[in-house]
XYZ file of C-alpha atoms in Angstrom:
665
model
C -17.048 -36.638 4.603
C -14.847 -39.700 5.021
C -12.992 -40.114 8.286
C -9.331 -39.198 8.237
C -6.749 -41.829 9.017
C -4.667 -41.446 12.148
C -1.325 -39.856 11.205
C 1.788 -41.945 11.737
C 4.206 -38.991 11.771
C 4.567 -36.307 14.385
C 4.420 -33.039 12.529
C 4.454 -29.270 12.912
C 2.132 -27.268 10.649
C 2.985 -23.584 10.328
C 0.136 -21.364 9.140
C 0.974 -18.037 7.468
C -2.206 -16.040 7.006
C -2.913 -13.599 4.208
C -5.328 -10.714 3.801
C -8.402 -10.282 5.943
C -7.498 -12.649 8.800
C -7.063 -10.047 11.502
C -7.949 -12.178 14.534
C -4.969 -13.983 16.040
C -5.604 -17.740 16.073
C -8.729 -17.715 13.917
C -6.921 -19.161 10.899
C -5.703 -22.072 13.030
C -9.216 -22.925 14.165
C -10.571 -22.792 10.609
C -7.845 -25.003 9.121
C -7.550 -27.462 12.007
C -11.308 -27.845 12.261
C -11.545 -28.712 8.588
C -8.678 -31.211 8.668
C -9.387 -32.937 11.970
C -13.104 -32.476 12.532
C -13.833 -36.211 12.701
C -14.204 -38.977 15.269
C -10.623 -40.286 15.066
C -8.890 -37.086 16.143
C -9.425 -34.801 19.118
C -8.203 -31.357 20.067
C -6.197 -31.860 23.254
C -4.499 -28.552 23.924
C -4.415 -24.836 23.034
C -1.652 -22.460 23.934
C -0.470 -18.916 23.281
C 3.191 -18.026 23.528
C 4.411 -14.457 23.526
C 7.565 -14.518 21.438
C 10.066 -11.701 21.522
C 11.001 -10.058 18.247
C 14.672 -9.911 17.394
C 14.849 -6.119 17.233
C 12.714 -3.097 17.937
C 12.891 0.337 16.331
C 13.676 1.701 19.793
C 16.608 -0.298 21.268
C 15.373 0.516 24.775
C 12.136 -1.391 24.238
C 11.228 -5.012 23.756
C 8.493 -6.064 21.355
C 6.510 -9.301 21.455
C 3.896 -10.962 19.275
C 1.446 -13.820 19.961
C 1.976 -17.322 18.603
C -1.229 -19.349 18.861
C -0.940 -23.138 18.898
C -3.352 -26.058 18.662
C -2.420 -29.689 19.353
C -4.331 -32.703 18.080
C -4.074 -36.362 19.044
C -5.873 -39.580 18.171
C -8.638 -40.836 20.460
C -6.570 -43.889 21.293
C -3.528 -41.899 22.419
C -4.600 -38.534 23.787
C -1.366 -37.955 25.693
C 0.768 -37.992 22.555
C -0.286 -35.236 20.103
C 0.561 -36.106 16.519
C 0.028 -32.636 14.959
C 0.844 -29.191 16.308
C -0.572 -26.179 14.472
C 1.221 -22.861 14.986
C 0.440 -19.466 13.481
C 2.923 -16.950 12.099
C 0.890 -13.872 13.010
C 1.700 -10.575 11.291
C -1.683 -8.864 10.847
C -0.858 -6.386 13.630
C 1.890 -4.948 11.398
C -0.655 -4.056 8.714
C -4.010 -3.804 10.424
C -7.161 -3.191 8.386
C -8.923 0.090 9.086
C -12.410 0.099 10.567
C -14.799 3.040 10.792
C -15.289 5.909 8.367
C -12.457 8.103 9.695
C -10.005 5.212 9.945
C -10.874 4.026 6.432
C -10.336 7.550 5.089
C -6.988 7.812 6.861
C -6.041 4.378 5.547
C -7.034 5.456 2.040
C -4.736 8.487 2.191
C -1.845 6.398 3.507
C -2.396 3.739 0.864
C -2.534 6.300 -1.961
C 0.702 7.936 -0.865
C 2.203 4.553 -0.010
C 2.070 3.612 -3.682
C 5.226 5.694 -3.933
C 7.158 2.835 -2.304
C 6.095 0.473 -5.085
C 6.890 3.175 -7.666
C 10.416 3.257 -6.289
C 10.856 -0.513 -6.660
C 9.268 -0.541 -10.118
C 11.300 2.447 -11.338
C 14.527 0.789 -10.264
C 13.700 -2.285 -12.349
C 12.001 -0.587 -15.312
C 14.368 2.354 -15.845
C 17.465 1.114 -14.059
C 19.065 2.174 -10.780
C 20.388 5.725 -10.873
C 19.022 6.489 -14.348
C 17.670 9.953 -15.169
C 14.267 8.498 -16.152
C 14.147 6.656 -12.834
C 14.818 9.904 -10.968
C 11.956 11.574 -12.839
C 9.632 8.733 -11.878
C 10.722 8.973 -8.229
C 10.312 12.751 -8.293
C 6.513 12.468 -8.555
C 5.996 10.546 -5.274
C 8.568 12.882 -3.717
C 6.408 15.884 -4.642
C 3.206 14.119 -3.565
C 4.622 13.259 -0.135
C 6.444 16.560 0.210
C 4.930 19.867 -0.930
C 1.538 18.557 -2.123
C 0.585 16.604 1.007
C 2.300 19.007 3.416
C 0.584 22.139 2.074
C -2.805 20.444 2.438
C -1.979 19.612 6.044
C -0.836 23.182 6.700
C -4.031 24.576 5.195
C -6.190 22.170 7.207
C -4.427 22.828 10.520
C -4.673 26.603 10.081
C -8.375 26.478 9.235
C -9.165 24.157 12.143
C -7.397 26.489 14.574
C -9.207 29.489 13.091
C -12.473 27.614 13.534
C -11.583 26.849 17.161
C -10.633 30.502 17.730
C -14.005 31.630 16.365
C -15.760 29.429 18.905
C -13.696 30.891 21.733
C -13.435 34.569 20.756
C -16.542 35.029 18.620
C -16.349 36.869 15.289
C -12.610 36.803 14.558
C -13.133 38.712 11.287
C -12.969 41.904 13.373
C -10.029 40.818 15.542
C -6.740 40.815 13.596
C -4.683 40.135 16.695
C -6.567 36.851 17.244
C -5.978 35.814 13.649
C -2.267 36.693 13.974
C -1.902 34.618 17.120
C -3.868 31.710 15.686
C -1.822 31.519 12.492
C 1.427 31.842 14.457
C 0.222 28.996 16.689
C -0.575 26.905 13.613
C 2.893 27.572 12.218
C 4.595 26.718 15.501
C 2.557 23.498 15.828
C 3.469 22.398 12.309
C 7.130 23.277 12.815
C 7.222 21.427 16.138
C 5.635 18.353 14.570
C 8.095 18.349 11.698
C 11.009 18.740 14.104
C 9.793 15.989 16.438
C 9.540 13.521 13.530
C 12.794 14.518 11.829
C 14.448 11.168 12.627
C 11.575 8.993 11.416
C 12.850 5.923 9.602
C 10.325 5.643 6.755
C 11.809 7.394 3.730
C 8.722 9.130 2.319
C 7.236 9.981 5.706
C 10.443 11.751 6.624
C 10.119 13.820 3.459
C 6.516 14.641 4.383
C 7.269 15.848 7.923
C 10.233 17.902 6.732
C 7.975 19.803 4.337
C 5.325 20.164 7.033
C 7.971 21.863 9.141
C 8.930 24.142 6.239
C 5.357 25.298 5.680
C 4.905 25.709 9.427
C 7.932 27.994 9.605
C 6.775 30.029 6.593
C 3.242 30.362 7.974
C 4.432 31.420 11.420
C 6.876 33.977 10.035
C 4.335 35.528 7.665
C 1.746 35.882 10.413
C 4.296 37.254 12.900
C 5.601 39.770 10.356
C 2.259 41.586 10.267
C 2.147 41.763 14.052
C 5.537 43.529 14.138
C 4.631 45.814 11.249
C 6.976 44.492 8.563
C 6.090 44.940 4.882
C 7.229 43.135 1.775
C 6.864 45.968 -0.705
C 9.270 44.279 -3.102
C 6.660 41.601 -3.671
C 3.785 42.619 -5.926
C 1.567 39.695 -4.948
C -1.654 41.003 -3.506
C -1.713 37.994 -1.191
C 1.530 39.019 0.485
C 0.384 42.649 0.726
C -2.878 41.531 2.291
C -0.981 39.492 4.856
C 1.743 41.992 5.574
C 0.377 45.406 4.622
C -0.180 47.917 7.431
C -3.870 48.240 6.663
C -4.611 44.518 6.477
C -7.886 43.428 8.016
C -8.545 40.166 9.793
C -10.813 39.032 6.964
C -8.076 39.824 4.454
C -5.567 37.894 6.536
C -7.816 34.840 6.600
C -8.582 34.984 2.887
C -4.949 35.589 1.968
C -3.859 32.668 4.145
C -5.844 30.325 1.921
C -4.608 31.972 -1.285
C -0.932 31.873 -0.276
C -1.166 28.166 0.447
C -3.228 27.712 -2.718
C -0.339 29.242 -4.629
C 2.090 26.782 -3.028
C -0.266 23.871 -3.693
C -0.760 24.882 -7.309
C 2.988 25.192 -7.920
C 3.649 21.776 -6.357
C 0.823 20.202 -8.340
C 2.096 21.744 -11.588
C 5.625 20.463 -11.007
C 4.402 16.973 -10.111
C 2.137 16.867 -13.172
C 4.891 18.001 -15.512
C 7.123 15.287 -14.053
C 4.328 12.779 -14.780
C 4.276 13.859 -18.417
C 8.067 13.525 -18.556
C 7.701 10.037 -17.106
C 5.265 9.233 -19.934
C 7.842 10.339 -22.504
C 10.557 8.297 -20.772
C 8.269 5.263 -20.704
C 7.559 5.546 -24.424
C 11.298 5.461 -25.132
C 11.971 2.539 -22.784
C 11.536 -1.082 -23.779
C 12.467 -3.039 -20.674
C 12.591 -6.800 -20.948
C 13.159 -9.334 -18.205
C 13.255 -13.071 -17.659
C 10.290 -14.219 -15.570
C 11.946 -17.533 -14.829
C 11.075 -19.485 -17.969
C 14.186 -18.510 -19.956
C 12.299 -16.066 -22.197
C 12.922 -12.333 -22.011
C 9.586 -10.568 -22.336
C 8.641 -6.931 -22.041
C 7.380 -6.000 -18.590
C 4.496 -3.545 -17.999
C 5.238 0.151 -17.455
C 4.295 -0.135 -13.790
C 5.951 3.145 -12.649
C 3.821 5.265 -14.997
C 0.629 3.338 -14.168
C 1.127 3.729 -10.420
C 2.150 7.393 -10.680
C -1.016 8.215 -12.623
C -3.126 6.171 -10.209
C -1.558 7.924 -7.210
C -2.045 11.467 -8.547
C -5.587 10.762 -9.764
C -6.737 9.157 -6.498
C -5.129 11.908 -4.434
C -6.759 14.722 -6.394
C -10.104 12.920 -6.389
C -10.145 12.516 -2.605
C -8.588 15.856 -1.629
C -10.543 18.046 -4.048
C -13.786 16.394 -2.951
C -12.947 17.188 0.665
C -12.075 20.839 0.025
C -15.127 21.507 -2.111
C -17.319 19.840 0.544
C -15.672 21.817 3.345
C -16.216 25.062 1.468
C -19.957 24.426 1.353
C -20.195 24.709 5.152
C -21.276 28.085 6.522
C -18.132 28.843 8.505
C -15.498 27.787 5.987
C -17.403 29.399 3.126
C -16.393 32.746 4.598
C -12.830 31.677 5.337
C -11.859 30.018 2.072
C -11.202 32.254 -0.871
C -13.157 31.916 -4.095
C -9.902 31.132 -5.889
C -9.434 28.035 -3.761
C -12.998 26.942 -4.459
C -12.668 27.462 -8.220
C -9.468 25.470 -8.351
C -10.966 22.749 -6.193
C -13.917 22.490 -8.578
C -11.590 22.278 -11.581
C -9.595 19.489 -9.975
C -12.715 17.642 -8.924
C -14.216 17.805 -12.411
C -11.077 16.401 -14.006
C -10.776 13.715 -11.309
C -14.426 12.669 -11.706
C -13.948 12.513 -15.457
C -11.158 10.084 -14.690
C -13.624 8.006 -12.662
C -15.879 7.756 -15.710
C -12.953 6.768 -17.953
C -11.736 4.078 -15.548
C -15.277 2.746 -15.139
C -15.639 2.408 -18.911
C -12.229 0.716 -19.182
C -13.243 -1.738 -16.460
C -16.436 -2.540 -18.339
C -14.365 -3.139 -21.476
C -12.168 -5.592 -19.542
C -15.174 -7.454 -18.141
C -16.836 -7.583 -21.555
C -13.651 -8.719 -23.255
C -13.285 -11.698 -20.964
C -17.056 -12.263 -20.551
C -16.687 -12.413 -16.786
C -20.421 -12.536 -16.083
C -20.987 -15.470 -18.454
C -18.037 -17.645 -17.452
C -19.204 -21.037 -16.202
C -16.803 -23.565 -14.821
C -17.297 -27.188 -13.919
C -17.949 -27.921 -10.256
C -16.420 -31.373 -10.641
C -12.944 -31.223 -9.057
C -11.807 -34.168 -11.185
C -11.815 -32.169 -14.411
C -11.399 -28.648 -13.041
C -7.714 -28.463 -14.067
C -8.642 -29.228 -17.658
C -11.355 -26.565 -17.587
C -8.930 -23.972 -16.245
C -6.193 -24.810 -18.763
C -8.702 -24.071 -21.540
C -10.187 -20.983 -19.827
C -7.511 -19.438 -17.562
C -8.503 -16.596 -15.272
C -7.992 -13.251 -17.064
C -5.639 -10.578 -15.812
C -8.078 -8.163 -14.213
C -5.627 -6.514 -11.807
C -4.096 -3.663 -13.833
C -5.238 -5.250 -17.078
C -4.457 -3.455 -20.355
C -7.667 -1.399 -20.598
C -7.669 -0.607 -16.858
C -4.009 0.442 -16.933
C -4.749 2.659 -19.939
C -7.678 4.215 -18.070
C -5.480 4.993 -15.046
C -2.857 6.599 -17.270
C -5.441 8.721 -19.077
C -7.010 9.782 -15.766
C -3.609 10.846 -14.427
C -2.656 12.658 -17.610
C -5.966 14.555 -17.547
C -4.806 16.138 -14.312
C -1.487 16.939 -15.968
C -3.350 18.722 -18.771
C -5.327 20.605 -16.135
C -2.012 21.562 -14.536
C -0.911 23.146 -17.810
C -4.028 25.339 -17.750
C -3.286 26.149 -14.126
C 0.247 27.140 -15.078
C -1.135 29.481 -17.728
C -3.540 30.964 -15.152
C -0.670 31.488 -12.746
C 1.474 33.270 -15.320
C -1.433 35.520 -16.315
C -2.079 36.349 -12.653
C 1.575 37.078 -11.874
C 1.743 39.425 -14.856
C -1.308 41.252 -13.539
C -3.503 40.399 -16.510
C -6.212 38.702 -14.490
C -7.197 37.170 -11.128
C -6.013 33.783 -9.928
C -8.324 30.868 -10.531
C -11.539 32.260 -12.073
C -11.081 31.138 -15.685
C -13.922 28.704 -14.989
C -16.041 31.397 -13.383
C -18.840 31.250 -15.950
C -18.983 27.492 -15.679
C -18.351 27.317 -11.964
C -21.973 26.923 -10.892
C -22.728 24.207 -13.451
C -19.495 22.337 -12.769
C -19.970 22.576 -9.026
C -23.449 21.087 -9.181
C -22.209 18.307 -11.470
C -19.218 17.605 -9.243
C -21.212 17.566 -6.017
C -23.884 15.298 -7.510
C -21.382 12.774 -8.863
C -19.176 12.923 -5.784
C -22.207 12.472 -3.550
C -23.300 9.423 -5.518
C -19.823 7.923 -5.348
C -19.644 8.697 -1.636
C -22.986 7.007 -0.967
C -21.939 3.918 -2.929
C -18.598 3.847 -1.146
C -20.281 4.068 2.257
C -22.660 1.236 1.410
C -19.686 -0.897 0.405
C -17.392 0.281 3.197
C -16.535 -3.246 4.339
C -15.449 -4.228 0.841
C -13.498 -0.983 0.496
C -11.801 -1.650 3.822
C -10.800 -5.100 2.566
C -9.508 -3.626 -0.698
C -7.511 -1.097 1.321
C -6.110 -4.021 3.291
C -4.783 -5.496 0.050
C -3.173 -2.186 -0.874
C -1.747 -1.657 2.605
C -0.199 -5.123 2.667
C 1.488 -4.490 -0.674
C 2.709 -1.088 0.512
C 3.936 -2.651 3.770
C 5.978 -5.195 1.862
C 7.672 -2.519 -0.262
C 8.066 0.214 2.357
C 11.692 1.344 2.490
C 13.246 2.552 5.740
C 16.879 3.377 4.921
C 19.191 4.154 7.795
C 19.854 7.899 8.099
C 22.723 8.759 10.431
C 22.462 12.095 12.201
C 22.345 15.194 10.023
C 25.102 14.287 7.603
C 24.963 16.062 4.284
C 24.928 12.790 2.367
C 21.736 11.777 4.160
C 20.056 15.086 3.387
C 21.038 14.720 -0.239
C 19.685 11.179 -0.283
C 16.368 12.329 1.174
C 15.866 15.505 -0.882
C 17.787 14.527 -3.986
C 14.502 14.237 -5.909
C 14.888 10.465 -6.086
C 14.353 7.547 -3.767
C 17.393 5.599 -2.575
C 18.589 3.302 -5.346
C 21.406 1.647 -3.423
C 19.177 0.358 -0.616
C 19.882 -2.990 0.948
C 17.334 -5.647 1.769
C 17.781 -4.676 5.419
C 16.041 -1.381 4.586
C 12.703 -3.224 4.276
C 12.120 -3.189 8.009
C 8.470 -4.209 8.082
C 9.075 -6.971 5.545
C 12.024 -8.104 7.615
C 9.969 -8.087 10.816
C 7.470 -10.449 9.193
C 10.238 -12.805 8.038
C 11.878 -12.585 11.461
C 8.619 -13.634 13.098
C 8.489 -16.758 10.951
C 12.038 -17.556 11.985
C 11.214 -16.978 15.660
C 8.146 -19.241 15.535
C 9.989 -22.069 13.800
C 13.024 -21.733 16.095
C 10.918 -21.698 19.251
C 8.589 -24.580 18.383
C 10.664 -27.059 16.399
C 11.562 -30.086 18.459
C 13.724 -33.062 17.620
C 10.659 -35.285 18.006
C 8.983 -33.645 14.982
C 9.382 -35.697 11.840
C 7.675 -33.406 9.348
C 7.155 -29.698 8.674
C 4.252 -28.445 6.555
C 3.888 -24.713 5.841
C 0.381 -23.692 4.747
C 0.022 -20.127 3.476
C -2.543 -17.920 1.775
C -2.382 -14.792 -0.390
C 0.369 -12.443 0.838
C 1.438 -15.168 3.255
C 2.599 -17.249 0.278
C 5.084 -14.530 -0.679
C 6.290 -14.387 2.927
C 6.801 -18.164 3.004
C 8.649 -18.400 -0.327
C 10.903 -15.428 0.417
C 11.683 -16.907 3.844
C 12.710 -20.193 2.224
C 15.051 -18.283 -0.091
C 16.525 -16.272 2.762
C 17.409 -19.408 4.738
C 19.684 -20.482 1.876
C 21.369 -17.083 1.609
C 24.730 -17.313 3.401
C 25.083 -13.512 3.338
C 21.745 -12.762 4.974
C 21.718 -10.320 7.858
C 18.103 -11.035 8.757
C 18.486 -14.491 10.253
C 21.205 -15.190 12.834
C 23.835 -17.588 11.548
C 23.126 -20.212 14.201
C 19.381 -20.105 13.510
C 19.935 -20.298 9.741
C 22.246 -23.295 10.033
C 19.693 -25.059 12.242
C 16.550 -24.213 10.268
C 17.804 -24.519 6.680
C 17.980 -28.348 6.752
C 14.504 -28.462 8.321
C 13.035 -26.219 5.621
C 14.743 -28.257 2.899
C 12.614 -31.252 3.877
C 9.417 -29.224 4.334
C 6.240 -29.250 2.274
C 4.993 -25.823 1.205
C 1.312 -25.274 0.423
C 0.364 -21.981 -1.216
C -3.284 -20.977 -1.660
C -4.558 -18.015 -3.669
C -0.987 -16.923 -4.267
C -0.134 -13.703 -6.182
C 3.320 -15.195 -6.855
C 2.967 -15.328 -10.652
C -0.005 -13.079 -11.369
C 1.290 -10.016 -9.494
C 4.829 -10.161 -8.100
C 6.639 -12.120 -10.818
C 4.612 -10.459 -13.592
C 5.313 -6.852 -12.613
C 8.655 -7.202 -10.766
C 10.417 -10.259 -12.212
C 13.926 -9.120 -11.225
C 13.037 -8.817 -7.561
C 10.617 -11.754 -7.426
C 11.783 -14.552 -9.696
C 9.721 -17.348 -11.181
C 8.899 -20.653 -9.473
C 12.375 -21.980 -10.276
C 13.824 -19.381 -7.905
C 12.371 -21.512 -5.085
C 14.699 -24.424 -5.732
C 13.326 -27.922 -5.362
C 15.251 -30.001 -2.854
C 17.518 -27.094 -1.933
C 14.983 -24.749 -0.355
C 11.907 -26.938 0.099
C 11.106 -30.549 -0.692
C 7.544 -30.363 -2.001
C 5.404 -27.483 -3.265
C 1.676 -27.595 -3.862
C -0.298 -24.604 -5.115
C -4.093 -24.526 -4.728
C -6.140 -21.840 -6.413
C -9.702 -21.045 -7.392
C -10.446 -20.675 -11.053
C -12.040 -17.238 -10.578
C -9.352 -15.817 -8.255
C -7.781 -12.974 -10.246
C -5.340 -12.080 -7.453
C -3.979 -15.506 -6.547
C -3.985 -18.027 -9.343
C -1.687 -20.617 -10.925
C 2.069 -20.516 -10.409
C 4.036 -21.173 -13.564
C 2.494 -21.942 -16.989
C -1.248 -21.380 -17.318
C -1.677 -24.792 -18.953
C -0.754 -26.298 -15.539
C 1.741 -28.665 -17.158
C 4.612 -27.434 -15.015
C 5.947 -29.881 -12.439
C 7.127 -27.248 -9.957
C 4.963 -26.497 -8.163
C 2.103 -28.945 -8.592
C -1.019 -26.833 -9.301
C -4.499 -27.844 -8.228
C -7.502 -25.814 -9.377
C -10.684 -25.820 -7.291
C -14.163 -24.458 -8.125
C -14.836 -20.734 -8.127
C -15.366 -18.880 -4.844
C -13.221 -15.742 -4.995
C -9.992 -14.864 -3.195
C -10.960 -15.256 0.469
C -12.199 -18.175 2.553
C -9.685 -20.786 1.411
C -9.231 -22.064 4.966
C -12.837 -23.276 5.189
C -13.340 -24.350 1.569
C -14.327 -28.039 1.417
C -12.610 -28.466 -1.958
C -9.390 -27.010 -0.577
C -9.554 -29.238 2.503
C -9.987 -32.242 0.201
C -6.704 -31.366 -1.468
C -4.955 -30.868 1.887
C -6.106 -34.090 3.560
C -3.680 -36.413 1.715
C -0.786 -34.390 3.134
C -1.709 -35.118 6.738
C -3.126 -38.650 6.521
């Protein structure tokens, strides 16, 4: 590699990392080592500054984050560093999960977190305040509320019953122990819901409120039996088993599962019917938007796709867990057969969705001949190769999106059968949940075999799954809404349980997104000196969205995120800056699916927001690719394609470094 020339300008290089770079300072070492790893330049100093964030969720506390720095100077003048690298670190706000339990917890949060993106997509696709938009928002409301909460209530009760059996022995013969245990479970759930009632995240607040509701119901039902109350007006055998004077401990335990199964089934039916209504609304909607090139094109039906993906993934994971739990010796006696039958039905439909999505993925790969694509390794003609063979849209491509919709609608069809079962049971014409009784053994063996295979494959690829979850979590983090709820005002309660997400939210409601932008402002404010002559911002993946949105915000005179004094000082600096984006999802993801919220490249105005913009991408990167036209003839930004190597590892890619060297020499 040729030696780099000694820079003549004193510059500050801000590094905004993307996905996967969880270690503070590691990105700096990778980039600086590639740029200055030669005999003319030497690393003279490293430093870490703890910068204070502007605000904290708790006004009584201060929050800090690390800013790693590296300074480089020429061998002939070691006392006068010519380049200072500084990192805008935000990985601690969206940390990747490690370990099986953490990955599972992260998976659940990511699945439910898709509701935040549904909210943003529904606002754009259906329009703010529209009836169709409220239907779309109703599905994530139900998933976060009754569906998730009833699963938590069921799990907490069973875990406490299991603990009681270890302490008191065979609790099947001790009704008073079962009463006390279920009351304790109800009180614990109610206390948790009450303690989290002022949580700022919109959907989490819905979740904990429903957890509290189910806790109160569970505690009251269990306490009613202890005091001898009966609900003779109710003809449900579950309520009679819980509250009847001759109820046994075993009947109490079994009925506990069936009562919550009834609540779960009702919530699932309502959510599924809302999904089908969303499908109808989508078919009648033809939303068009300008992606920044002056042409109004139809945008994808992202709300429906994400709703189906969320319900399918949730049912796949949760039904697998419940069927697996039931196979254990202890819980096999506790869980009712109705719960098992319904779990098997859900699992079969969810696994059928896996097969459909797998086939749709194969169709996408075959259509674009992914395995046979060969690109030139000569960087001199790589742009020409890419313009003739652009990277296909693999992320939510047409066939894959169709597969997700079909998988979600399969569960909606299953919900219709469940509704019919429920009506038949309520009318006394048959038991709840055994319409698959004859097939139960066959289906269970099929489900367990397929689920076991998927589980084994998932465990073997746990690192890749953790990275994929990181991508999902970062997207969810960027769209997570935390509207300000004041006290217990009725308007706030209506906003939270009005069966729709807030549609009049302000940008200040994106608190995690704002914290990331605020960190970039704090780093630039703290480190910029009058002696610096040049600012270069180098970003990757999600970091490119952070950098471009920050540049826009500096030119917004009405912004509440950046103090006026800081904005007036930093805006002229950013106007003269060079922005480098690598593996950016700017066009392929954000502008494609949400063009109103994330405009095209012309929304980052040349000369007004930044001075120079260079985009570097790999020709096989289906997440971060070109920005602007795929023929690469656009002048803003200047696109450089480099040979294939995936989405990660840009910082240490020799071809990328070759493109970056002219900026610093």
